[in-house]
Structures are given as C-alpha cells and as structure tokens.
Amino acid sequence: MDAQLLKSTFAVVERRAEHAVTYFYSHLFWNNPRVRELFPADMAPQRDRLFAALTHVVTHLDDPALGEYLGQLGRDHRKFLATPALYSAVGASLLAAFAHASGAAWSMEAEKAWTEAYGLVSDLMQAGAGRSAEAGQPAWWDADVVRHERYGPDLTLLTLRPRTPFPYLPGQYTSVSTPHAPRIWRTYSLANAPRPDGTVDLHIGRVEGGAMSTALSDRLRPGDTVRLSAPSGALTARTPPGKPRTYIAAGTGWAPIRALLEEAATDEPACEGRLFLVARTREYLYGRADAERLAAHIPGMRLTSITAAPRAPRGQATERLFQALRSGVNWPAHDVYLAGPPEFLTQVSSILAGLGTDPVRIFHDRIPPITRATTSTAPARPMSLSERRMSRPSLHWHNPDARAPRAY
C-alpha cells in the first residue's frame, strides 16, 4: 500500500469528516435500501465509530499488529450479520464519500490506492470472521437475565446466564444487545471470573439519554434475553507469580478489576499489592463492600478507597488519587492494572510513568482515537479539526462504553 498517499488524502477528508461520514451512509442506504435495517435508528454514534475506526487504520498502517486488529474487527462484525456483499457495498460507498469530500484533491492514483487498501482491509476482516466461524464460535450468545438490581439512579447490576458456554478471561468485556434497543450494541466489562454455573455479571452505568444504558436499567427484567458478542479486551492478568501488582478502578471500571481480583484470590491468594477504588462521591463507591471481601481473601492486598469531599468538585477524587499514588513506594517493581474513563487512564498512566512504573507494565484497554485525553494535562496528540467539529459529548464516570473499536 502507498501509505503516504493514503495518509495525505485522508488528511483532506478529515477536514470534512462529519460531511464525509454523512455522505457515506446516505450513499450506502440509497444504493442498498435493505442495508438500512441492519443499523439503529440513531446513526450519530455509528458515524463517530466509523470515523474512529478509519482513523485507527490510517494511523497504524505501518503497525504489524494492524492485521490482528482487523481480524478481531471482522470477528466482531459477525454479530452485525456482515456478508461479502455488504463488505463490497461498504467499499463502494466509502470510495464515493472520500472522492466527494476530497474534491479537487482526489485523483486516479488516490482512488487506486484506496481501492487496494480497502480490499486488503476487507480481506483481513473477512478472514478473521472466517476463522471465528471455523472454530465453532457463534455470531453471538443468547443469555437469560437472572438478576436485575438497581443501586441508586445511576447503576444497575445484571447477572446473565448464557445458554451455551461463553469462554472469556477475567478483565475482558463484551458487547450487549437487547430487543428493548433494537440493532444497538454497547460494550460492558464482565465483572466476575468464570463460575461453575456459567453466569456472568455486568455493571451498567446509566447515562441519561443513552439508548442502551437506559434500556438495560429501566426496561430489562429477569427472564428477558439479551445477546452477547465474543469477548475482547487487553486487561487480562499477566503478572508473574510473586511479583507485586496494583489495581486502580474508577467508577464502573471496578467491574473488570473485580474480575481480576476474583481470579487472583483463587490462583494466587499470597500475592501482594495495592488496590485503589475511586469514585466521584461516597454514594458512587458501590464496589467497596466487594473490594473489602476480596482483599480479605488476599491478605497482602492493601485497599484504599478514594472519593471527593462532600460538595467538592468531582475532579477532587482524581487529585486525591494522584496524591495517594505519589505517597506510594517501589513503583518500578509493580505491574499496574487500570480501568476507568479514557481521560482518567491517560492521566493516571502519565503519573505512574513519572513515578517509575515501566509504561509497558501499565495495563488497560486501548484508548479510542477520538476521545483520547483532549482535556488532559498528559501529553497527547493535538485534537484534529474533524474531532472538534464532531464535538463528542463529555464522558461520564458511569459510562463503560469507552473503549477502542473491539480491542487487543
């Protein structure tokens, strides 16, 4: 692939990102009317995700891991019932949108380069989907709701029982779909290590106006059925036995950390480490009782719960965490597992690196390209014009749908 030509033409499209994505979907649905029924009624989040995925591919053209990422993306698209015909239709509409948005900057050479690039992307995604199917993995898992508990207005704890074995690792996440929000999939962390009965827990942070979180919180009931996508995620245990580790969870980031601690309590109860549980106020520190119970099973695990002071700005909780981290010792010896909103991950990673933690030993799920620390004081790439135009909403502490397109 002509990486330089791809990047230069994409930079032109990026300046008209919102227009290009709108044109893409208009072209796709006009020329393929039956495809529209595969997509949710509200297309705004879908537009953001498409451009985030395109940005990731273009900025990682020279990354050897790009093929693995695209294979994973193709595996995940099985839940959308993506067929070779759909891949072909998407490619035609994508080229039409790029040509329209580029104007005079579009050339025969650019069209040839993008045709070849999309062909390779499509082949790698379909190969990943094919491997998944050959391994006997379903496009999704049906799961019955066996528990639905509300904790205040913003949090719901679900227990689901998949009808067929659902293989995953502690720390991973899954996408969820429900008939109460048709054709929408949202990502939530699995909040427990595998159990003998096969059930899984999800922690749902209710976001006002969020189609999926409100459906799962307000309308879902025991006995209902949801769908789960194949599990994904990079936040899995990798610490050698005997090595100290630190766990840091903010908001519903407690879910994957809880799963990792359950695994550690079973596999290595003699391990030593630190657990920081962070919430914006005391009322949102819903995981404290579970954290104390798990810490009791791991005597060498020291628990610190952190919130903002009453009536103080919620950002004070993060500042208090930073102070607690700076008072810690021996950071170079620790592996660190982080879970929380993207901006929180970026800030904490920067603090830990400054304290001597090896950045390659700081584990968290990948930060999405568009939401990456645009208001953080940590070093980050400048926000592009397209990102400013798309004006993504502010992240909520109780919003676990803050992960990159399908993972590791």
mmCIF file of C-alpha atoms in Angstrom:
data_model
loop_
_atom_site.group_PDB
_atom_site.id
_atom_site.type_symbol
_atom_site.label_atom_id
_atom_site.label_comp_id
_atom_site.label_asym_id
_atom_site.label_seq_id
_atom_site.Cartn_x
_atom_site.Cartn_y
_atom_site.Cartn_z
ATOM 1 C CA MET A 1 0.000 0.000 0.000
ATOM 2 C CA ASP A 2 1.081 3.585 -0.685
ATOM 3 C CA ALA A 3 0.890 4.646 2.946
ATOM 4 C CA GLN A 4 1.953 8.239 2.279
ATOM 5 C CA LEU A 5 -0.751 8.778 -0.351
ATOM 6 C CA LEU A 6 -3.379 7.182 1.877
ATOM 7 C CA LYS A 7 -2.455 9.426 4.778
ATOM 8 C CA SER A 8 -2.335 12.603 2.711
ATOM 9 C CA THR A 9 -5.744 12.027 1.117
ATOM 10 C CA PHE A 10 -7.236 11.037 4.456
ATOM 11 C CA ALA A 11 -5.953 14.302 5.933
ATOM 12 C CA VAL A 12 -8.060 16.143 3.338
ATOM 13 C CA VAL A 13 -11.124 14.016 4.121
ATOM 14 C CA GLU A 14 -10.529 14.545 7.840
ATOM 15 C CA ARG A 15 -11.112 18.274 7.459
ATOM 16 C CA ARG A 16 -14.674 17.439 6.325
ATOM 17 C CA ALA A 17 -15.140 14.345 8.470
ATOM 18 C CA GLU A 18 -18.744 14.880 9.509
ATOM 19 C CA HIS A 19 -19.796 15.665 5.948
ATOM 20 C CA ALA A 20 -17.870 12.660 4.583
ATOM 21 C CA VAL A 21 -19.425 10.196 7.033
ATOM 22 C CA THR A 22 -22.938 11.553 6.427
ATOM 23 C CA TYR A 23 -22.396 11.250 2.668
ATOM 24 C CA PHE A 24 -21.101 7.689 3.127
ATOM 25 C CA TYR A 25 -24.217 6.461 4.921
ATOM 26 C CA SER A 26 -26.528 8.329 2.546
ATOM 27 C CA HIS A 27 -24.801 6.706 -0.429
ATOM 28 C CA LEU A 28 -24.837 3.271 1.220
ATOM 29 C CA PHE A 29 -28.530 3.333 2.131
ATOM 30 C CA TRP A 30 -29.651 4.917 -1.152
ATOM 31 C CA ASN A 31 -27.923 2.252 -3.231
ATOM 32 C CA ASN A 32 -28.624 -0.617 -0.814
ATOM 33 C CA PRO A 33 -32.015 0.096 0.830
ATOM 34 C CA ARG A 34 -32.198 -3.224 2.656
ATOM 35 C CA VAL A 35 -28.932 -2.488 4.447
ATOM 36 C CA ARG A 36 -30.620 0.290 6.439
ATOM 37 C CA GLU A 37 -32.470 -2.227 8.608
ATOM 38 C CA LEU A 38 -29.138 -3.524 9.927
ATOM 39 C CA PHE A 39 -28.412 -0.174 11.599
ATOM 40 C CA PRO A 40 -30.016 1.564 14.604
ATOM 41 C CA ALA A 41 -32.434 4.447 14.208
ATOM 42 C CA ASP A 42 -29.980 6.904 15.784
ATOM 43 C CA MET A 43 -26.959 6.989 13.491
ATOM 44 C CA ALA A 44 -24.938 9.650 15.320
ATOM 45 C CA PRO A 45 -22.905 7.204 17.482
ATOM 46 C CA GLN A 46 -22.387 4.951 14.448
ATOM 47 C CA ARG A 47 -20.895 7.856 12.482
ATOM 48 C CA ASP A 48 -18.391 8.540 15.238
ATOM 49 C CA ARG A 49 -17.381 4.883 15.448
ATOM 50 C CA LEU A 50 -16.853 4.607 11.701
ATOM 51 C CA PHE A 51 -14.508 7.564 11.606
ATOM 52 C CA ALA A 52 -12.705 6.382 14.748
ATOM 53 C CA ALA A 53 -12.063 3.008 13.079
ATOM 54 C CA LEU A 54 -10.868 4.678 9.853
ATOM 55 C CA THR A 55 -8.563 6.949 11.844
ATOM 56 C CA HIS A 56 -7.133 3.967 13.688
ATOM 57 C CA VAL A 57 -6.412 2.076 10.448
ATOM 58 C CA VAL A 58 -4.781 5.060 8.726
ATOM 59 C CA THR A 59 -2.619 5.969 11.729
ATOM 60 C CA HIS A 60 -1.468 2.355 12.140
ATOM 61 C CA LEU A 61 -0.682 1.448 8.529
ATOM 62 C CA ASP A 62 2.899 0.583 9.487
ATOM 63 C CA ASP A 63 1.943 -1.294 12.671
ATOM 64 C CA PRO A 64 2.497 -5.080 12.388
ATOM 65 C CA ALA A 65 -0.438 -5.565 14.776
ATOM 66 C CA LEU A 66 -2.900 -3.965 12.338
ATOM 67 C CA GLY A 67 -3.688 -7.319 10.724
ATOM 68 C CA GLU A 68 -4.584 -8.819 14.088
ATOM 69 C CA TYR A 69 -6.747 -5.814 14.896
ATOM 70 C CA LEU A 70 -8.631 -6.109 11.589
ATOM 71 C CA GLY A 71 -9.123 -9.846 12.081
ATOM 72 C CA GLN A 72 -10.612 -9.129 15.502
ATOM 73 C CA LEU A 73 -12.802 -6.405 13.980
ATOM 74 C CA GLY A 74 -14.062 -8.856 11.363
ATOM 75 C CA ARG A 75 -14.808 -11.465 14.001
ATOM 76 C CA ASP A 76 -16.789 -8.880 15.926
ATOM 77 C CA HIS A 77 -18.744 -7.814 12.832
ATOM 78 C CA ARG A 78 -20.277 -11.261 12.610
ATOM 79 C CA LYS A 79 -22.844 -10.047 15.130
ATOM 80 C CA PHE A 80 -23.964 -7.496 12.517
ATOM 81 C CA LEU A 81 -24.504 -10.342 10.011
ATOM 82 C CA ALA A 82 -21.877 -8.799 7.715
ATOM 83 C CA THR A 83 -21.697 -10.666 4.382
ATOM 84 C CA PRO A 84 -19.218 -10.378 1.468
ATOM 85 C CA ALA A 85 -21.886 -8.400 -0.410
ATOM 86 C CA LEU A 86 -22.104 -5.924 2.480
ATOM 87 C CA TYR A 87 -18.319 -5.518 2.560
ATOM 88 C CA SER A 88 -18.412 -4.769 -1.168
ATOM 89 C CA ALA A 89 -21.235 -2.231 -0.792
ATOM 90 C CA VAL A 90 -19.419 -0.504 2.070
ATOM 91 C CA GLY A 91 -16.257 -0.248 -0.021
ATOM 92 C CA ALA A 92 -18.083 1.360 -2.944
ATOM 93 C CA SER A 93 -19.784 3.911 -0.685
ATOM 94 C CA LEU A 94 -16.579 4.664 1.210
ATOM 95 C CA LEU A 95 -14.713 5.484 -2.012
ATOM 96 C CA ALA A 96 -17.631 7.630 -3.190
ATOM 97 C CA ALA A 97 -17.640 9.551 0.092
ATOM 98 C CA PHE A 98 -13.883 10.083 0.040
ATOM 99 C CA ALA A 99 -13.974 11.302 -3.555
ATOM 100 C CA HIS A 100 -16.831 13.692 -2.743
ATOM 101 C CA ALA A 101 -15.188 15.066 0.411
ATOM 102 C CA SER A 102 -11.750 15.424 -1.208
ATOM 103 C CA GLY A 103 -12.936 17.473 -4.175
ATOM 104 C CA ALA A 104 -10.052 18.500 -6.424
ATOM 105 C CA ALA A 105 -7.575 16.658 -4.195
ATOM 106 C CA TRP A 106 -8.981 13.299 -5.365
ATOM 107 C CA SER A 107 -7.042 11.660 -8.201
ATOM 108 C CA MET A 108 -6.867 8.384 -10.102
ATOM 109 C CA GLU A 109 -3.822 7.492 -8.026
ATOM 110 C CA ALA A 110 -5.688 8.165 -4.803
ATOM 111 C CA GLU A 111 -8.664 6.087 -5.937
ATOM 112 C CA LYS A 112 -6.367 3.209 -6.879
ATOM 113 C CA ALA A 113 -4.559 3.389 -3.532
ATOM 114 C CA TRP A 114 -7.800 3.439 -1.528
ATOM 115 C CA THR A 115 -9.346 0.661 -3.617
ATOM 116 C CA GLU A 116 -6.352 -1.556 -2.889
ATOM 117 C CA ALA A 117 -6.256 -0.543 0.777
ATOM 118 C CA TYR A 118 -9.946 -1.235 1.346
ATOM 119 C CA GLY A 119 -9.604 -4.552 -0.472
ATOM 120 C CA LEU A 120 -6.866 -5.583 1.957
ATOM 121 C CA VAL A 121 -8.847 -4.359 4.977
ATOM 122 C CA SER A 122 -11.926 -6.244 3.775
ATOM 123 C CA ASP A 123 -9.940 -9.434 3.157
ATOM 124 C CA LEU A 124 -8.347 -9.344 6.619
ATOM 125 C CA MET A 125 -11.673 -8.681 8.344
ATOM 126 C CA GLN A 126 -13.433 -11.479 6.466
ATOM 127 C CA ALA A 127 -10.532 -13.826 7.191
ATOM 128 C CA GLY A 128 -10.914 -13.076 10.896
ATOM 129 C CA ALA A 129 -14.641 -13.746 10.665
ATOM 130 C CA GLY A 130 -13.958 -16.993 8.819
ATOM 131 C CA ARG A 131 -11.521 -18.229 11.444
ATOM 132 C CA SER A 132 -14.077 -17.498 14.141
ATOM 133 C CA ALA A 133 -16.772 -19.449 12.313
ATOM 134 C CA GLU A 134 -14.433 -22.380 11.623
ATOM 135 C CA ALA A 135 -13.590 -22.538 15.330
ATOM 136 C CA GLY A 136 -17.288 -23.040 16.069
ATOM 137 C CA GLN A 137 -17.753 -19.630 17.652
ATOM 138 C CA PRO A 138 -21.304 -18.269 17.216
ATOM 139 C CA ALA A 139 -22.008 -14.794 15.883
ATOM 140 C CA TRP A 140 -23.434 -14.021 19.343
ATOM 141 C CA TRP A 141 -24.508 -15.776 22.554
ATOM 142 C CA ASP A 142 -28.097 -15.635 23.809
ATOM 143 C CA ALA A 143 -28.188 -15.074 27.576
ATOM 144 C CA ASP A 144 -31.083 -15.020 30.039
ATOM 145 C CA VAL A 145 -31.355 -12.332 32.718
ATOM 146 C CA VAL A 146 -31.395 -13.981 36.153
ATOM 147 C CA ARG A 147 -30.798 -10.873 38.303
ATOM 148 C CA HIS A 148 -31.535 -7.176 37.821
ATOM 149 C CA GLU A 149 -30.720 -4.895 40.767
ATOM 150 C CA ARG A 150 -30.706 -1.103 40.844
ATOM 151 C CA TYR A 151 -28.231 0.737 43.066
ATOM 152 C CA GLY A 152 -29.492 4.298 43.132
ATOM 153 C CA PRO A 153 -30.490 6.113 39.950
ATOM 154 C CA ASP A 154 -27.237 5.565 38.027
ATOM 155 C CA LEU A 155 -26.183 1.958 38.475
ATOM 156 C CA THR A 156 -27.649 -1.445 37.627
ATOM 157 C CA LEU A 157 -26.080 -4.834 38.345
ATOM 158 C CA LEU A 158 -27.065 -7.630 35.973
ATOM 159 C CA THR A 159 -26.450 -11.354 36.227
ATOM 160 C CA LEU A 160 -26.820 -13.252 32.945
ATOM 161 C CA ARG A 161 -26.792 -16.959 32.147
ATOM 162 C CA PRO A 162 -25.578 -17.666 28.591
ATOM 163 C CA ARG A 163 -27.431 -20.593 27.038
ATOM 164 C CA THR A 164 -24.202 -22.068 25.657
ATOM 165 C CA PRO A 165 -20.690 -21.900 27.175
ATOM 166 C CA PHE A 166 -19.307 -18.375 26.996
ATOM 167 C CA PRO A 167 -15.496 -18.525 27.145
ATOM 168 C CA TYR A 168 -13.748 -15.396 28.399
ATOM 169 C CA LEU A 169 -10.887 -14.243 30.595
ATOM 170 C CA PRO A 170 -11.218 -12.074 33.716
ATOM 171 C CA GLY A 171 -10.802 -8.427 32.745
ATOM 172 C CA GLN A 172 -12.369 -8.801 29.297
ATOM 173 C CA TYR A 173 -15.538 -7.124 28.041
ATOM 174 C CA THR A 174 -18.429 -7.954 25.731
ATOM 175 C CA SER A 175 -20.923 -6.050 23.597
ATOM 176 C CA VAL A 176 -24.582 -6.326 24.588
ATOM 177 C CA SER A 177 -27.765 -6.070 22.531
ATOM 178 C CA THR A 178 -31.383 -6.182 23.705
ATOM 179 C CA PRO A 179 -34.768 -6.116 21.927
ATOM 180 C CA HIS A 180 -35.550 -3.051 24.042
ATOM 181 C CA ALA A 181 -32.987 -1.111 21.939
ATOM 182 C CA PRO A 182 -33.045 -2.825 18.515
ATOM 183 C CA ARG A 183 -29.862 -3.068 16.422
ATOM 184 C CA ILE A 184 -27.758 -1.271 19.053
ATOM 185 C CA TRP A 185 -24.686 -2.877 20.627
ATOM 186 C CA ARG A 186 -22.822 -1.366 23.576
ATOM 187 C CA THR A 187 -19.698 -2.525 25.375
ATOM 188 C CA TYR A 188 -19.652 -3.530 29.071
ATOM 189 C CA SER A 189 -16.999 -5.215 31.184
ATOM 190 C CA LEU A 190 -17.527 -8.687 32.599
ATOM 191 C CA ALA A 191 -17.450 -8.215 36.363
ATOM 192 C CA ASN A 192 -16.502 -11.702 37.563
ATOM 193 C CA ALA A 193 -14.092 -14.530 36.968
ATOM 194 C CA PRO A 194 -15.639 -17.617 35.302
ATOM 195 C CA ARG A 195 -18.034 -19.514 37.584
ATOM 196 C CA PRO A 196 -19.087 -23.168 37.628
ATOM 197 C CA ASP A 197 -22.670 -22.202 36.739
ATOM 198 C CA GLY A 198 -21.527 -20.120 33.753
ATOM 199 C CA THR A 199 -23.257 -16.905 34.864
ATOM 200 C CA VAL A 200 -21.684 -13.501 34.244
ATOM 201 C CA ASP A 201 -22.184 -10.110 35.883
ATOM 202 C CA LEU A 202 -22.346 -6.717 34.170
ATOM 203 C CA HIS A 203 -22.271 -3.290 35.828
ATOM 204 C CA ILE A 204 -24.420 -0.841 33.854
ATOM 205 C CA GLY A 205 -23.782 2.852 34.416
ATOM 206 C CA ARG A 206 -26.991 4.603 33.413
ATOM 207 C CA VAL A 207 -26.324 7.607 31.161
ATOM 208 C CA GLU A 208 -29.271 9.968 30.751
ATOM 209 C CA GLY A 209 -30.346 9.804 27.106
ATOM 210 C CA GLY A 210 -28.215 6.733 26.410
ATOM 211 C CA ALA A 211 -30.370 4.287 24.443
ATOM 212 C CA MET A 212 -28.712 1.097 25.671
ATOM 213 C CA SER A 213 -27.929 2.003 29.278
ATOM 214 C CA THR A 214 -31.464 3.290 29.882
ATOM 215 C CA ALA A 215 -32.977 0.198 28.230
ATOM 216 C CA LEU A 216 -30.889 -2.155 30.376
ATOM 217 C CA SER A 217 -31.510 -0.135 33.533
ATOM 218 C CA ASP A 218 -35.164 0.814 33.162
ATOM 219 C CA ARG A 219 -36.816 -1.823 30.953
ATOM 220 C CA LEU A 220 -34.886 -5.070 31.272
ATOM 221 C CA ARG A 221 -36.331 -7.648 33.682
ATOM 222 C CA PRO A 222 -35.391 -11.149 34.947
ATOM 223 C CA GLY A 223 -36.464 -13.690 32.350
ATOM 224 C CA ASP A 224 -35.637 -11.394 29.408
ATOM 225 C CA THR A 225 -32.995 -12.407 26.874
ATOM 226 C CA VAL A 226 -30.015 -10.382 25.666
ATOM 227 C CA ARG A 227 -27.256 -11.090 23.179
ATOM 228 C CA LEU A 228 -23.545 -11.075 23.988
ATOM 229 C CA SER A 229 -20.770 -10.651 21.435
ATOM 230 C CA ALA A 230 -17.488 -12.525 21.510
ATOM 231 C CA PRO A 231 -15.378 -11.299 24.470
ATOM 232 C CA SER A 232 -12.463 -8.961 23.820
ATOM 233 C CA GLY A 233 -10.003 -6.868 25.752
ATOM 234 C CA ALA A 234 -6.401 -6.402 26.762
ATOM 235 C CA LEU A 235 -6.915 -6.006 30.510
ATOM 236 C CA THR A 236 -6.086 -9.595 31.437
ATOM 237 C CA ALA A 237 -3.738 -10.910 34.116
ATOM 238 C CA ARG A 238 -0.108 -11.070 33.004
ATOM 239 C CA THR A 239 1.816 -10.658 36.270
ATOM 240 C CA PRO A 240 4.291 -13.467 37.039
ATOM 241 C CA PRO A 241 3.764 -15.274 40.367
ATOM 242 C CA GLY A 242 5.371 -13.457 43.274
ATOM 243 C CA LYS A 243 5.546 -10.079 41.538
ATOM 244 C CA PRO A 244 3.617 -7.233 43.242
ATOM 245 C CA ARG A 245 0.795 -5.570 41.395
ATOM 246 C CA THR A 246 -1.503 -2.549 41.747
ATOM 247 C CA TYR A 247 -5.160 -2.305 40.712
ATOM 248 C CA ILE A 248 -6.799 1.085 40.113
ATOM 249 C CA ALA A 249 -10.525 1.348 39.301
ATOM 250 C CA ALA A 250 -12.656 4.458 38.728
ATOM 251 C CA GLY A 251 -16.459 4.291 38.577
ATOM 252 C CA THR A 252 -17.712 1.197 36.774
ATOM 253 C CA GLY A 253 -14.075 0.445 35.968
ATOM 254 C CA TRP A 254 -14.486 -1.573 39.155
ATOM 255 C CA ALA A 255 -16.135 -4.324 37.059
ATOM 256 C CA PRO A 256 -13.018 -5.675 35.259
ATOM 257 C CA ILE A 257 -10.814 -5.058 38.306
ATOM 258 C CA ARG A 258 -13.247 -7.085 40.402
ATOM 259 C CA ALA A 259 -12.949 -9.970 37.930
ATOM 260 C CA LEU A 260 -9.144 -9.814 38.076
ATOM 261 C CA LEU A 261 -9.194 -9.813 41.880
ATOM 262 C CA GLU A 262 -11.519 -12.820 41.960
ATOM 263 C CA GLU A 263 -9.041 -14.636 39.742
ATOM 264 C CA ALA A 264 -6.096 -13.620 41.952
ATOM 265 C CA ALA A 265 -7.935 -14.675 45.127
ATOM 266 C CA THR A 266 -8.285 -18.161 43.661
ATOM 267 C CA ASP A 267 -4.999 -18.577 41.810
ATOM 268 C CA GLU A 268 -2.545 -16.599 43.964
ATOM 269 C CA PRO A 269 -4.001 -15.583 47.338
ATOM 270 C CA ALA A 270 -0.493 -14.968 48.682
ATOM 271 C CA CYS A 271 0.209 -12.184 46.192
ATOM 272 C CA GLU A 272 0.997 -8.693 47.427
ATOM 273 C CA GLY A 273 -0.235 -5.418 46.051
ATOM 274 C CA ARG A 274 -2.402 -2.330 46.269
ATOM 275 C CA LEU A 275 -5.995 -1.655 45.300
ATOM 276 C CA PHE A 276 -7.280 1.887 44.745
ATOM 277 C CA LEU A 277 -11.044 2.236 44.384
ATOM 278 C CA VAL A 278 -12.037 5.716 43.161
ATOM 279 C CA ALA A 279 -15.478 7.329 42.845
ATOM 280 C CA ARG A 280 -16.658 10.906 42.417
ATOM 281 C CA THR A 281 -18.670 10.816 45.694
ATOM 282 C CA ARG A 282 -19.187 8.379 48.551
ATOM 283 C CA GLU A 283 -22.583 7.407 47.124
ATOM 284 C CA TYR A 284 -20.906 6.119 43.946
ATOM 285 C CA LEU A 285 -18.413 3.933 45.807
ATOM 286 C CA TYR A 286 -20.668 0.945 45.187
ATOM 287 C CA GLY A 287 -17.842 -1.593 44.987
ATOM 288 C CA ARG A 288 -16.370 -1.023 48.413
ATOM 289 C CA ALA A 289 -18.033 -3.992 50.159
ATOM 290 C CA ASP A 290 -16.908 -6.396 47.424
ATOM 291 C CA ALA A 291 -13.429 -4.874 47.460
ATOM 292 C CA GLU A 292 -13.140 -5.409 51.230
ATOM 293 C CA ARG A 293 -14.340 -9.004 50.862
ATOM 294 C CA LEU A 294 -11.821 -9.772 48.116
ATOM 295 C CA ALA A 295 -8.996 -8.007 49.955
ATOM 296 C CA ALA A 296 -9.743 -10.239 52.953
ATOM 297 C CA HIS A 297 -9.045 -13.274 50.738
ATOM 298 C CA ILE A 298 -5.711 -11.721 49.665
ATOM 299 C CA PRO A 299 -4.034 -10.682 52.940
ATOM 300 C CA GLY A 300 -1.203 -8.925 51.115
ATOM 301 C CA MET A 301 -3.594 -6.613 49.235
ATOM 302 C CA ARG A 302 -3.945 -3.121 50.736
ATOM 303 C CA LEU A 303 -7.227 -1.358 49.913
ATOM 304 C CA THR A 304 -7.569 2.431 49.614
ATOM 305 C CA SER A 305 -10.987 3.947 48.845
ATOM 306 C CA ILE A 306 -10.990 7.495 47.496
ATOM 307 C CA THR A 307 -13.809 9.993 46.881
ATOM 308 C CA ALA A 308 -14.175 13.744 46.654
ATOM 309 C CA ALA A 309 -15.098 15.624 49.808
ATOM 310 C CA PRO A 310 -18.785 16.478 50.309
ATOM 311 C CA ARG A 311 -19.906 19.266 47.916
ATOM 312 C CA ALA A 312 -16.419 19.382 46.364
ATOM 313 C CA PRO A 313 -15.914 19.147 42.574
ATOM 314 C CA ARG A 314 -15.828 15.539 41.395
ATOM 315 C CA GLY A 315 -12.326 16.110 39.992
ATOM 316 C CA GLN A 316 -11.060 16.227 43.574
ATOM 317 C CA ALA A 317 -11.316 12.431 43.699
ATOM 318 C CA THR A 318 -8.757 12.143 40.905
ATOM 319 C CA GLU A 319 -6.467 14.674 42.605
ATOM 320 C CA ARG A 320 -6.674 12.699 45.844
ATOM 321 C CA LEU A 321 -5.757 9.563 43.926
ATOM 322 C CA PHE A 322 -2.703 11.290 42.484
ATOM 323 C CA GLN A 323 -1.609 12.275 45.986
ATOM 324 C CA ALA A 324 -2.043 8.695 47.191
ATOM 325 C CA LEU A 325 -0.036 7.350 44.249
ATOM 326 C CA ARG A 326 2.798 9.788 44.903
ATOM 327 C CA SER A 327 2.956 8.638 48.519
ATOM 328 C CA GLY A 328 3.436 5.023 47.380
ATOM 329 C CA VAL A 329 6.834 3.389 47.125
ATOM 330 C CA ASN A 330 8.591 0.858 44.908
ATOM 331 C CA TRP A 331 6.520 1.642 41.803
ATOM 332 C CA PRO A 332 9.152 0.238 39.398
ATOM 333 C CA ALA A 333 8.506 -3.230 40.870
ATOM 334 C CA HIS A 334 4.740 -3.146 40.273
ATOM 335 C CA ASP A 335 2.548 -4.197 37.378
ATOM 336 C CA VAL A 336 -0.450 -1.862 37.242
ATOM 337 C CA TYR A 337 -3.982 -2.661 36.030
ATOM 338 C CA LEU A 338 -6.143 0.372 35.231
ATOM 339 C CA ALA A 339 -9.857 0.650 34.446
ATOM 340 C CA GLY A 340 -11.980 3.762 34.054
ATOM 341 C CA PRO A 341 -12.804 6.538 31.567
ATOM 342 C CA PRO A 342 -10.209 7.225 28.822
ATOM 343 C CA GLU A 343 -9.166 10.612 30.199
ATOM 344 C CA PHE A 344 -8.648 9.044 33.636
ATOM 345 C CA LEU A 345 -6.492 6.276 32.124
ATOM 346 C CA THR A 346 -4.302 8.782 30.304
ATOM 347 C CA GLN A 347 -3.784 10.959 33.384
ATOM 348 C CA VAL A 348 -3.045 8.053 35.731
ATOM 349 C CA SER A 349 -0.683 6.400 33.230
ATOM 350 C CA SER A 350 1.291 9.635 32.982
ATOM 351 C CA ILE A 351 1.537 9.960 36.786
ATOM 352 C CA LEU A 352 2.652 6.334 37.159
ATOM 353 C CA ALA A 353 5.304 6.657 34.457
ATOM 354 C CA GLY A 354 6.657 9.687 36.298
ATOM 355 C CA LEU A 355 6.839 7.623 39.490
ATOM 356 C CA GLY A 356 8.987 4.989 37.785
ATOM 357 C CA THR A 357 6.476 2.403 36.580
ATOM 358 C CA ASP A 358 7.541 0.893 33.267
ATOM 359 C CA PRO A 359 4.888 2.051 30.743
ATOM 360 C CA VAL A 360 4.787 -1.408 29.163
ATOM 361 C CA ARG A 361 3.720 -2.785 32.565
ATOM 362 C CA ILE A 362 0.706 -0.457 32.820
ATOM 363 C CA PHE A 363 -2.219 -2.489 31.502
ATOM 364 C CA HIS A 364 -5.554 -1.104 30.336
ATOM 365 C CA ASP A 365 -7.818 -1.395 27.340
ATOM 366 C CA ARG A 366 -6.856 0.720 24.365
ATOM 367 C CA ILE A 367 -7.924 4.358 24.416
ATOM 368 C CA PRO A 368 -10.150 5.332 21.467
ATOM 369 C CA PRO A 369 -8.544 7.671 18.926
ATOM 370 C CA ILE A 370 -11.221 10.409 19.085
ATOM 371 C CA THR A 371 -11.725 10.562 22.846
ATOM 372 C CA ARG A 372 -8.054 10.484 23.734
ATOM 373 C CA ALA A 373 -7.360 12.892 26.585
ATOM 374 C CA THR A 374 -8.356 16.067 24.811
ATOM 375 C CA THR A 375 -8.673 17.906 28.127
ATOM 376 C CA SER A 376 -5.900 16.088 29.944
ATOM 377 C CA THR A 377 -2.669 17.685 31.054
ATOM 378 C CA ALA A 378 -0.918 14.482 29.972
ATOM 379 C CA PRO A 379 0.925 14.509 26.626
ATOM 380 C CA ALA A 380 -1.373 13.621 23.735
ATOM 381 C CA ARG A 381 -1.631 14.347 20.028
ATOM 382 C CA PRO A 382 -3.362 17.637 19.128
ATOM 383 C CA MET A 383 -7.094 17.447 18.506
ATOM 384 C CA SER A 384 -7.793 17.457 14.767
ATOM 385 C CA LEU A 385 -10.283 19.747 13.076
ATOM 386 C CA SER A 386 -12.614 16.820 12.402
ATOM 387 C CA GLU A 387 -12.610 15.908 16.092
ATOM 388 C CA ARG A 388 -13.501 19.462 17.080
ATOM 389 C CA ARG A 389 -16.292 19.510 14.525
ATOM 390 C CA MET A 390 -17.705 16.218 15.676
ATOM 391 C CA SER A 391 -17.876 17.613 19.249
ATOM 392 C CA ARG A 392 -18.147 14.349 21.140
ATOM 393 C CA PRO A 393 -20.062 14.637 24.443
ATOM 394 C CA SER A 394 -18.216 14.725 27.746
ATOM 395 C CA LEU A 395 -17.503 11.336 29.252
ATOM 396 C CA HIS A 396 -19.376 10.256 32.389
ATOM 397 C CA TRP A 397 -17.801 8.358 35.223
ATOM 398 C CA HIS A 398 -20.534 5.756 34.865
ATOM 399 C CA ASN A 399 -20.002 5.130 31.156
ATOM 400 C CA PRO A 400 -18.042 1.936 30.459
ATOM 401 C CA ASP A 401 -18.631 2.310 26.696
ATOM 402 C CA ALA A 402 -15.258 3.990 26.390
ATOM 403 C CA ARG A 403 -13.048 1.501 24.628
ATOM 404 C CA ALA A 404 -11.429 1.263 21.269
ATOM 405 C CA PRO A 405 -13.073 -0.457 18.336
ATOM 406 C CA ARG A 406 -13.019 -4.047 19.510
ATOM 407 C CA ALA A 407 -9.715 -4.360 21.186
ATOM 408 C CA TYR A 408 -6.361 -6.024 21.605
#
